[in-house]
Amino acid sequence: LMRVTMPTPGGDVQLRQFTANYESLGIVIDFLVERPPFDQFPTGKLIPAVKRQIARRHHVCAFRGEALVGYSGWLATTLESGRRWLEGKGELEPVSSERYGAAALTIVCADGRPIMRMLIRAMRDHLPGVRVFFRREYAGGGRPPRARTVLNATGIIGSRGR
């Protein structure tokens, strides 16, 4: 993933990936646990998921200056596992990056809609031709979860002039 800088109403945002180390893990966890719904997630599930995403470079981060303002991470999986997870009939089964036929977008957190859209677009550009599963659960439980799957088209980050 190349570093890309994009303008937003709040100032320029740079998209990049973390180096796999404990400092990176701590920065992401600190960012997530201060924001709903992740502030309610059990750390025993959240920390291993983020650690795996960073180690395998299955993530995209958004920075305004040196401040983290967004994070998205995915899990390499199979089509069957993704479908079961989407339907609420099973847990995601991780597979090696060489063997996966699908990805599940498991964590998206951003300080604003424009940043969230950039993160999702960057993830899709990073995974051309891969089916991506995602479930959106809302903070507070006031709205029912939303589940979808999309087949990514090939693209280049930043090519849309936004």
Tab-separated table of N, CA, C and O in Angstrom, residues 3-16 61-70 111 114-116 118-119 161-162:
chain	number	residue	atom	x	y	z
A	3	ARG	N	1.648	5.287	0.304
A	3	ARG	CA	1.103	6.374	1.113
A	3	ARG	C	0.395	7.351	0.189
A	3	ARG	O	0.947	7.765	-0.818
A	4	VAL	N	-0.824	7.689	0.546
A	4	VAL	CA	-1.636	8.577	-0.259
A	4	VAL	C	-2.192	9.651	0.656
A	4	VAL	O	-2.707	9.352	1.733
A	5	THR	N	-2.084	10.901	0.228
A	5	THR	CA	-2.649	12.007	0.989
A	5	THR	C	-3.887	12.500	0.259
A	5	THR	O	-3.860	12.709	-0.955
A	6	MET	N	-4.973	12.673	1.026
A	6	MET	CA	-6.236	13.120	0.450
A	6	MET	C	-6.807	14.245	1.293
A	6	MET	O	-6.717	14.211	2.518
A	7	PRO	N	-7.416	15.236	0.632
A	7	PRO	CA	-8.030	16.329	1.394
A	7	PRO	C	-9.357	15.904	2.011
A	7	PRO	O	-10.084	15.087	1.438
A	8	THR	N	-9.653	16.440	3.199
A	8	THR	CA	-10.957	16.262	3.840
A	8	THR	C	-11.357	17.624	4.387
A	8	THR	O	-10.522	18.531	4.482
A	9	PRO	N	-12.622	17.794	4.759
A	9	PRO	CA	-13.038	19.090	5.326
A	9	PRO	C	-12.216	19.514	6.546
A	9	PRO	O	-12.024	20.693	6.785
A	10	GLY	N	-11.689	18.528	7.306
A	10	GLY	CA	-10.913	18.844	8.502
A	10	GLY	C	-9.419	18.967	8.257
A	10	GLY	O	-8.647	19.143	9.189
A	11	GLY	N	-8.973	18.858	7.009
A	11	GLY	CA	-7.549	18.913	6.682
A	11	GLY	C	-7.111	17.640	5.980
A	11	GLY	O	-7.863	16.668	5.887
A	12	ASP	N	-5.896	17.650	5.459
A	12	ASP	CA	-5.378	16.509	4.715
A	12	ASP	C	-5.247	15.271	5.598
A	12	ASP	O	-4.857	15.367	6.763
A	13	VAL	N	-5.559	14.123	5.014
A	13	VAL	CA	-5.447	12.829	5.686
A	13	VAL	C	-4.550	11.941	4.844
A	13	VAL	O	-4.708	11.865	3.628
A	14	GLN	N	-3.608	11.284	5.504
A	14	GLN	CA	-2.710	10.359	4.814
A	14	GLN	C	-3.102	8.932	5.158
A	14	GLN	O	-3.293	8.591	6.323
A	15	LEU	N	-3.212	8.098	4.122
A	15	LEU	CA	-3.496	6.681	4.311
A	15	LEU	C	-2.186	5.922	4.256
A	15	LEU	O	-1.373	6.147	3.348
A	16	ARG	N	-1.974	5.030	5.216
A	16	ARG	CA	-0.757	4.218	5.245
A	16	ARG	C	-0.983	3.008	6.140
A	16	ARG	O	-2.029	2.862	6.739
A	61	CYS	N	-4.637	2.577	7.722
A	61	CYS	CA	-4.792	3.606	8.752
A	61	CYS	C	-4.899	4.975	8.101
A	61	CYS	O	-4.331	5.214	7.043
A	62	ALA	N	-5.599	5.860	8.758
A	62	ALA	CA	-5.712	7.248	8.307
A	62	ALA	C	-5.100	8.139	9.381
A	62	ALA	O	-5.401	7.982	10.571
A	63	PHE	N	-4.236	9.034	8.950
A	63	PHE	CA	-3.562	9.965	9.858
A	63	PHE	C	-3.800	11.400	9.413
A	63	PHE	O	-3.748	11.701	8.222
A	64	ARG	N	-4.033	12.265	10.378
A	64	ARG	CA	-4.022	13.710	10.152
A	64	ARG	C	-2.801	14.190	10.912
A	64	ARG	O	-2.773	14.153	12.132
A	65	GLY	N	-1.755	14.529	10.165
A	65	GLY	CA	-0.469	14.783	10.800
A	65	GLY	C	0.027	13.458	11.362
A	65	GLY	O	0.072	12.457	10.662
A	66	GLU	N	0.363	13.440	12.641
A	66	GLU	CA	0.792	12.189	13.280
A	66	GLU	C	-0.313	11.561	14.130
A	66	GLU	O	-0.080	10.582	14.818
A	67	ALA	N	-1.512	12.148	14.080
A	67	ALA	CA	-2.628	11.635	14.876
A	67	ALA	C	-3.425	10.607	14.075
A	67	ALA	O	-3.842	10.881	12.938
A	68	LEU	N	-3.646	9.432	14.664
A	68	LEU	CA	-4.475	8.403	14.046
A	68	LEU	C	-5.927	8.871	14.094
A	68	LEU	O	-6.447	9.203	15.158
A	69	VAL	N	-6.572	8.912	12.926
A	69	VAL	CA	-7.968	9.355	12.853
A	69	VAL	C	-8.868	8.300	12.224
A	69	VAL	O	-10.072	8.519	12.075
A	70	GLY	N	-8.283	7.146	11.865
A	70	GLY	CA	-9.101	6.078	11.316
A	70	GLY	C	-8.320	4.785	11.173
A	70	GLY	O	-7.103	4.805	10.988
A	111	ASP	N	-12.840	8.946	12.539
A	111	ASP	CA	-13.327	10.217	13.068
A	111	ASP	C	-13.988	11.004	11.940
A	111	ASP	O	-13.455	11.995	11.451
A	114	PRO	N	-16.125	11.146	5.935
A	114	PRO	CA	-15.182	11.201	4.812
A	114	PRO	C	-13.978	10.272	5.010
A	114	PRO	O	-13.530	9.625	4.069
A	115	ILE	N	-13.487	10.182	6.235
A	115	ILE	CA	-12.351	9.312	6.525
A	115	ILE	C	-12.778	7.848	6.417
A	115	ILE	O	-12.048	7.019	5.866
A	116	MET	N	-13.974	7.527	6.901
A	116	MET	CA	-14.459	6.149	6.817
A	116	MET	C	-14.567	5.726	5.353
A	116	MET	O	-14.159	4.620	4.984
A	118	MET	N	-12.864	6.862	2.835
A	118	MET	CA	-11.502	6.691	2.305
A	118	MET	C	-10.908	5.353	2.725
A	118	MET	O	-10.254	4.678	1.931
A	119	LEU	N	-11.101	4.978	3.984
A	119	LEU	CA	-10.569	3.704	4.482
A	119	LEU	C	-11.182	2.521	3.735
A	119	LEU	O	-10.472	1.593	3.336
A	161	GLY	N	-9.733	11.224	-7.875
A	161	GLY	CA	-9.621	12.675	-7.715
A	161	GLY	C	-10.351	13.221	-6.516
A	161	GLY	O	-10.725	14.366	-6.490
A	162	ARG	N	-10.563	12.410	-5.521
A	162	ARG	CA	-11.267	12.874	-4.318
A	162	ARG	C	-10.300	13.069	-3.193
A	162	ARG	O	-9.282	12.508	-3.093
